Amino acid sequence: MEYQILNTSTCLLVLLVFIPTGLGICPSSCKCSGNDRNVDCSGRNLTVLPQGLQDNLTYLNLSFNQFVDLDHQLTRFTNLRTLDISNNWLKNVPAHLPKSLWELYATNNNIKVLQKLDTAYQWNLRVLDISRNMVERAVLINNTLSSLKFLNLSSNKLWTVPTNMPYNIETVDLSNNFLSQILPGTLVRLQHLTSLYLHNNKFSYIPDKAFDQLSQLQVITLYNNPWSCSDNQTIPYVLQWVQGTAARVLGAPCAEQPWASTAPAPGQPTAPDSSPMVKGTKAADREASAAAPEPTKATKTHKQLKAKEVPPSGSQSPPALFAGTDSPDGPQEAAATRTILVQDSTEGDASLAPATRSSTTPMTLSI
């Protein structure tokens, strides 16, 4: 009996002493912390995984090495949360990555295609950074990557904005590509998107309604794109959207055009419509006390009405307008056919009321 107890104690001692030591060895080419579960093997010119890595790692940094292929080599790290494989020679995202990943950094490699199986089972992934590669096509499966918040595909060779981006995503960086088109419905589901970076691409226009569903958008970058500012068929949508959105727009399209600063926002009345209509004696009473607009605006409205050769709509104007009119028939004709000057003896303000009949005899409205 005592012999059995002694053997059991010896076995427990072995388990307590040798097993943790074996599991806790930090590879000589790496730096470890957090009970050797956080391992940094960056910048070691590694071509294969170092020996001695624990299976329960939570952080692994393999950046700035010379890895060409890591397929099926990282599957055993089932507790891994953050994996950095940036600045290597990888031609693809490693196959069969652990499903426990929260963050994957694979920048500055030789990845040419983001395959659908690369992200198909990454339900926990929150950050995916594959920037500065040679990605020409990014294939995402609908309803996958449900936890993804940040997607960085900048500095690649994409021609089309990727479709099937996860609906919960908040930040998408597609800058420094060759993007020229957005397929219908690509951005419709992105109700939580707050930041969209599209600068340094090849966009000449944005398709109608492409941005209409981005209700939570806070910032968008559009600079350094070859916008077709003279194309009246395709460019108006993005110009009107920029004026109407609450998001911060960096690099508004066609901002350098001479007419861009004076273009009215959607729903804003143009200059001729901004002058109130004066109808009847009550309208004249209301307008008599209103301040007259600046002469330049009134003169512009007067000229527009005169060019159309239609009866006036009653633009307000100071009395000096008639003295400086461009009509070849002089100020008398303008007063007879267009407006009547009404003077308030107490307030000293002037207003113009339209003629209510075709007679050339002025009609006086008393106040």
Coordinates of C-alpha atoms in Angstrom, one line a residue:
M1 CA 0.0 0.0 0.0
E2 CA 2.8 2.4 0.9
Y3 CA 4.6 1.4 -2.2
Q4 CA 1.6 2.4 -4.4
I5 CA 1.2 5.7 -2.6
L6 CA 4.9 6.4 -3.2
N7 CA 4.6 5.6 -6.9
T8 CA 1.6 7.9 -7.3
S9 CA 3.4 10.7 -5.6
T10 CA 6.3 10.3 -7.9
C11 CA 4.1 10.4 -11.0
L12 CA 2.4 13.6 -9.8
L13 CA 5.8 15.2 -9.1
V14 CA 6.9 14.4 -12.6
L15 CA 3.7 15.9 -14.1
L16 CA 4.1 19.1 -12.0
V17 CA 7.7 19.6 -12.8
F18 CA 8.5 18.3 -16.3
I19 CA 5.3 18.8 -18.2
P20 CA 4.9 22.6 -17.6
T21 CA 8.6 23.0 -18.4
G22 CA 8.2 21.1 -21.7
L23 CA 5.1 23.1 -22.7
G24 CA 6.6 26.4 -21.6
I25 CA 9.8 26.5 -23.6
C26 CA 10.2 29.6 -25.6
P27 CA 11.9 29.1 -29.0
S28 CA 15.4 30.5 -29.0
S29 CA 14.7 32.6 -32.0
C30 CA 11.6 34.3 -30.5
K31 CA 10.7 36.5 -27.6
C32 CA 7.9 35.3 -25.3
S33 CA 5.7 36.7 -22.6
G34 CA 2.4 35.9 -20.9
N35 CA 3.4 32.4 -19.8
D36 CA 5.0 31.9 -23.2
R37 CA 1.6 32.3 -24.9
N38 CA 2.5 35.6 -26.6
V39 CA 5.3 34.8 -29.0
D40 CA 7.2 37.3 -31.2
C41 CA 9.4 35.7 -33.9
S42 CA 9.6 38.7 -36.2
G43 CA 12.7 39.7 -38.2
R44 CA 14.5 36.4 -37.8
N45 CA 14.9 35.3 -41.5
L46 CA 12.8 32.3 -40.7
T47 CA 11.7 29.9 -43.5
V48 CA 10.0 27.3 -41.2
L49 CA 8.2 27.5 -37.9
P50 CA 10.5 27.4 -34.9
Q51 CA 10.4 24.4 -32.7
G52 CA 8.9 24.5 -29.3
L53 CA 5.8 26.7 -29.9
Q54 CA 3.0 25.9 -27.5
D55 CA -0.4 24.8 -28.9
N56 CA -2.2 27.2 -26.7
L57 CA -0.7 30.4 -28.1
T58 CA -2.9 33.5 -28.2
Y59 CA -0.5 35.8 -30.1
L60 CA 2.0 34.9 -32.8
N61 CA 4.1 37.4 -34.8
L62 CA 5.9 35.9 -37.8
S63 CA 6.4 39.1 -39.7
F64 CA 9.5 40.2 -41.5
N65 CA 10.7 36.7 -42.3
Q66 CA 11.1 34.6 -45.5
F67 CA 8.0 32.3 -45.3
V68 CA 6.8 31.2 -48.7
D69 CA 4.1 28.7 -47.6
L70 CA 2.4 28.3 -44.2
D71 CA -0.5 26.1 -45.4
H72 CA -1.9 23.7 -42.7
Q73 CA 1.0 24.6 -40.3
L74 CA -1.0 26.9 -38.0
T75 CA -4.2 24.9 -37.6
R76 CA -3.1 23.4 -34.2
F77 CA -3.1 26.8 -32.5
T78 CA -6.7 26.6 -31.6
N79 CA -6.5 29.4 -29.0
L80 CA -4.7 31.9 -31.3
R81 CA -6.3 35.4 -31.4
T82 CA -3.8 37.5 -33.3
L83 CA -1.6 36.3 -36.2
D84 CA 0.8 38.6 -38.0
I85 CA 2.4 37.2 -41.1
S86 CA 3.2 40.5 -42.8
N87 CA 6.3 41.2 -44.9
N88 CA 7.0 37.7 -46.1
W89 CA 6.9 35.9 -49.5
L90 CA 3.5 34.3 -49.1
K91 CA 1.5 33.8 -52.3
N92 CA -1.8 33.1 -50.6
V93 CA -3.5 33.4 -47.3
P94 CA -2.4 30.2 -45.4
A95 CA -4.9 27.4 -45.7
H96 CA -6.8 26.0 -42.6
L97 CA -6.1 28.9 -40.2
P98 CA -7.5 28.4 -36.7
K99 CA -11.1 29.5 -36.4
S100 CA -10.3 31.2 -33.1
L101 CA -8.6 34.2 -34.9
W102 CA -9.7 37.7 -34.1
E103 CA -7.0 39.6 -36.0
L104 CA -5.1 38.6 -39.2
Y105 CA -2.4 40.8 -40.6
A106 CA -0.9 39.7 -44.0
T107 CA 0.3 43.0 -45.5
N108 CA 3.2 43.2 -48.0
N109 CA 3.2 39.7 -49.3
N110 CA 2.7 38.3 -52.8
I111 CA -1.0 37.4 -52.4
K112 CA -2.8 37.6 -55.8
V113 CA -6.3 36.3 -54.9
L114 CA -8.3 36.3 -51.8
Q115 CA -10.2 33.0 -52.2
K116 CA -13.6 32.3 -50.7
L117 CA -12.2 29.5 -48.5
D118 CA -9.6 31.8 -47.0
T119 CA -12.3 33.5 -44.9
A120 CA -15.2 31.1 -45.2
Y121 CA -15.0 29.8 -41.6
Q122 CA -13.6 32.8 -39.8
W123 CA -16.7 33.7 -37.8
N124 CA -14.7 35.3 -35.0
L125 CA -12.4 37.4 -37.2
R126 CA -12.7 41.2 -36.5
V127 CA -9.7 42.6 -38.4
L128 CA -8.5 41.5 -41.8
D129 CA -5.6 43.4 -43.3
I130 CA -4.3 42.2 -46.7
S131 CA -3.0 45.6 -47.9
R132 CA 0.1 46.1 -50.0
N133 CA -0.2 42.8 -51.9
M134 CA -1.1 42.1 -55.5
V135 CA -4.7 41.1 -55.0
E136 CA -6.7 41.4 -58.3
R137 CA -9.8 39.6 -57.1
A138 CA -11.3 39.3 -53.6
V139 CA -14.0 36.6 -53.3
L140 CA -16.2 36.8 -50.2
I141 CA -19.0 34.5 -49.4
N142 CA -22.3 36.0 -48.3
N143 CA -23.1 35.8 -44.6
T144 CA -19.6 34.9 -43.6
L145 CA -17.1 37.0 -41.6
S146 CA -20.1 38.0 -39.4
S147 CA -17.8 39.6 -36.7
L148 CA -15.6 41.5 -39.1
K149 CA -15.3 45.3 -38.3
F150 CA -12.2 46.3 -40.3
L151 CA -11.3 45.3 -43.8
N152 CA -8.1 46.7 -45.4
L153 CA -7.5 45.8 -49.1
S154 CA -5.6 49.0 -49.9
S155 CA -2.6 49.1 -52.2
N156 CA -3.6 46.1 -54.3
K157 CA -4.7 45.7 -58.0
L158 CA -8.5 45.5 -57.6
W159 CA -10.6 46.8 -60.5
T160 CA -14.0 46.3 -58.9
V161 CA -15.2 47.0 -55.3
P162 CA -15.6 43.5 -53.7
T163 CA -19.1 42.2 -53.3
N164 CA -20.6 40.3 -50.4
M165 CA -18.8 42.4 -47.8
P166 CA -20.1 41.5 -44.3
Y167 CA -23.0 43.6 -43.2
N168 CA -21.6 44.5 -39.8
I169 CA -18.4 46.0 -41.1
E170 CA -17.5 49.5 -40.0
T171 CA -14.3 50.4 -41.8
V172 CA -13.3 49.5 -45.4
D173 CA -10.1 50.7 -46.9
L174 CA -9.9 50.2 -50.7
S175 CA -7.5 53.1 -51.5
N176 CA -4.6 52.9 -53.9
N177 CA -6.1 50.3 -56.2
F178 CA -7.4 50.5 -59.8
L179 CA -11.1 50.6 -58.9
S180 CA -13.3 52.0 -61.6
Q181 CA -16.7 50.5 -60.9
I182 CA -19.2 49.6 -58.2
L183 CA -21.5 46.8 -59.1
P184 CA -25.2 47.3 -58.2
G185 CA -26.1 46.3 -54.7
T186 CA -22.4 46.1 -53.6
L187 CA -22.9 48.6 -50.7
V188 CA -26.6 48.2 -50.0
R189 CA -26.2 46.0 -46.9
L190 CA -23.5 48.0 -45.2
Q191 CA -25.8 49.8 -42.8
H192 CA -23.0 50.0 -40.1
L193 CA -20.3 51.4 -42.3
T194 CA -18.7 54.5 -40.8
S195 CA -15.5 54.9 -42.8
L196 CA -14.9 54.3 -46.5
Y197 CA -11.6 55.1 -48.2
L198 CA -11.7 55.2 -52.0
H199 CA -8.9 57.7 -52.8
N200 CA -6.2 57.1 -55.4
N201 CA -8.3 54.9 -57.7
K202 CA -9.7 55.2 -61.2
F203 CA -13.3 56.2 -60.6
S204 CA -14.7 58.6 -63.2
Y205 CA -18.2 58.5 -61.7
I206 CA -20.3 56.7 -59.0
P207 CA -23.3 54.8 -60.2
D208 CA -26.7 56.1 -59.2
K209 CA -27.9 55.2 -55.7
A210 CA -24.6 53.5 -54.9
F211 CA -24.1 55.4 -51.6
D212 CA -27.8 55.9 -50.7
Q213 CA -27.9 53.2 -48.0
L214 CA -24.8 54.3 -46.2
S215 CA -26.8 55.9 -43.4
Q216 CA -24.1 55.7 -40.7
L217 CA -21.2 56.9 -42.8
Q218 CA -19.0 59.5 -41.1
V219 CA -16.0 59.9 -43.4
I220 CA -15.3 59.1 -47.0
T221 CA -12.2 59.8 -49.1
L222 CA -12.6 60.5 -52.9
Y223 CA -9.6 62.5 -53.9
N224 CA -7.2 61.6 -56.7
N225 CA -9.7 60.0 -59.0
P226 CA -10.1 60.9 -62.6
W227 CA -13.7 62.2 -62.3
S228 CA -15.6 63.0 -65.6
C229 CA -16.7 66.4 -64.5
S230 CA -18.0 67.3 -68.0
D231 CA -20.2 64.2 -68.3
N232 CA -23.7 65.5 -67.5
Q233 CA -25.1 61.9 -67.7
T234 CA -23.0 60.2 -65.0
I235 CA -21.3 62.7 -62.7
P236 CA -24.4 64.5 -61.3
Y237 CA -25.2 61.7 -58.8
V238 CA -22.0 61.9 -56.8
L239 CA -22.0 65.7 -56.9
Q240 CA -25.5 65.9 -55.4
W241 CA -24.7 63.1 -52.9
V242 CA -21.6 65.0 -51.7
Q243 CA -23.7 68.1 -51.1
G244 CA -26.5 66.3 -49.3
T245 CA -24.6 63.8 -47.1
A246 CA -23.8 64.4 -43.4
A247 CA -20.5 62.5 -43.7
R248 CA -17.2 64.2 -43.9
V249 CA -16.0 64.1 -47.6
L250 CA -12.3 64.4 -48.2
G251 CA -11.6 65.3 -51.8
A252 CA -15.0 66.2 -53.2
P253 CA -15.2 65.4 -56.9
C254 CA -14.8 68.3 -59.4
A255 CA -14.2 70.7 -56.5
E256 CA -11.7 72.6 -58.7
Q257 CA -14.3 73.3 -61.4
P258 CA -15.4 77.0 -61.5
W259 CA -19.1 76.2 -61.2
A260 CA -18.7 73.7 -58.3
S261 CA -18.8 76.3 -55.5
T262 CA -22.0 77.9 -56.9
A263 CA -23.9 74.7 -57.8
P264 CA -27.1 74.5 -55.7
A265 CA -27.6 71.7 -53.3
P266 CA -30.4 69.2 -54.0
G267 CA -33.7 70.9 -53.2
Q268 CA -32.3 74.4 -52.9
P269 CA -34.2 76.9 -55.1
T270 CA -32.3 78.7 -57.9
A271 CA -31.9 82.5 -58.0
P272 CA -35.2 83.4 -59.9
D273 CA -37.2 81.3 -57.4
S274 CA -35.7 82.9 -54.4
S275 CA -37.7 86.2 -54.9
P276 CA -41.1 86.0 -53.1
M277 CA -44.3 86.4 -55.2
V278 CA -46.3 89.5 -54.4
K279 CA -50.0 88.9 -54.9
G280 CA -52.7 91.5 -54.1
T281 CA -52.8 94.2 -51.5
K282 CA -52.1 91.9 -48.5
A283 CA -48.9 90.6 -50.1
A284 CA -47.8 94.1 -50.8
D285 CA -48.4 95.0 -47.2
R286 CA -46.2 92.2 -46.0
E287 CA -43.4 93.0 -48.4
A288 CA -43.4 96.7 -47.7
S289 CA -41.5 96.2 -44.4
A290 CA -39.1 93.5 -45.7
A291 CA -35.5 94.5 -46.4
A292 CA -34.7 94.7 -50.1
P293 CA -32.1 92.2 -51.5
E294 CA -28.8 93.2 -52.8
P295 CA -28.9 95.0 -56.2
T296 CA -26.7 92.5 -57.9
K297 CA -29.1 89.6 -57.2
A298 CA -32.1 91.6 -58.2
T299 CA -30.5 92.8 -61.4
K300 CA -29.6 89.2 -62.3
T301 CA -33.2 88.1 -61.7
H302 CA -34.5 91.1 -63.7
K303 CA -32.3 90.1 -66.6
Q304 CA -33.4 86.5 -66.5
L305 CA -37.0 87.4 -66.6
K306 CA -36.5 89.9 -69.4
A307 CA -34.6 87.3 -71.5
K308 CA -37.5 84.9 -71.2
E309 CA -39.9 87.6 -72.5
V310 CA -42.7 86.5 -70.1
P311 CA -44.7 88.5 -67.6
P312 CA -42.7 89.1 -64.4
S313 CA -43.2 87.1 -61.2
G314 CA -42.7 90.1 -59.1
S315 CA -39.0 90.1 -58.1
Q316 CA -38.2 92.5 -55.3
S317 CA -35.7 95.2 -56.2
P318 CA -34.6 98.6 -55.0
P319 CA -35.7 101.7 -56.9
A320 CA -32.2 102.1 -58.4
L321 CA -32.8 99.0 -60.5
F322 CA -35.0 101.0 -62.9
A323 CA -32.4 103.7 -63.3
G324 CA -29.8 101.2 -64.2
T325 CA -31.9 98.8 -66.3
D326 CA -30.5 97.4 -69.5
S327 CA -33.8 97.8 -71.4
P328 CA -33.3 99.8 -74.6
D329 CA -36.7 101.4 -74.1
G330 CA -35.6 103.1 -70.9
P331 CA -36.9 102.9 -67.3
Q332 CA -40.4 104.1 -68.3
E333 CA -41.2 100.9 -70.2
A334 CA -39.9 98.7 -67.4
A335 CA -42.2 100.4 -64.9
A336 CA -45.2 100.2 -67.2
T337 CA -44.9 96.5 -68.2
R338 CA -43.4 94.9 -65.1
T339 CA -43.7 96.5 -61.7
I340 CA -45.0 99.4 -59.7
L341 CA -43.0 101.3 -57.1
V342 CA -44.8 101.5 -53.8
Q343 CA -43.4 104.0 -51.3
D344 CA -44.2 103.9 -47.5
S345 CA -44.2 107.4 -46.2
T346 CA -43.5 106.4 -42.6
E347 CA -41.0 103.5 -42.9
G348 CA -39.2 104.7 -46.1
D349 CA -38.9 101.1 -47.5
A350 CA -39.6 100.3 -51.1
S351 CA -41.1 97.2 -52.7
L352 CA -42.2 96.1 -56.1
A353 CA -45.7 94.6 -56.9
P354 CA -46.5 92.9 -60.2
A355 CA -49.1 94.3 -62.6
T356 CA -52.4 92.4 -62.4
R357 CA -53.7 93.2 -65.9
S358 CA -52.3 93.7 -69.3
S359 CA -52.9 97.5 -69.4
T360 CA -49.8 99.7 -69.5
T361 CA -51.3 102.1 -67.0
P362 CA -49.5 101.8 -63.6
M363 CA -51.7 100.6 -60.7
T364 CA -51.0 102.3 -57.4
L365 CA -51.2 100.2 -54.2
S366 CA -51.8 102.3 -51.1
I367 CA -50.4 101.2 -47.7

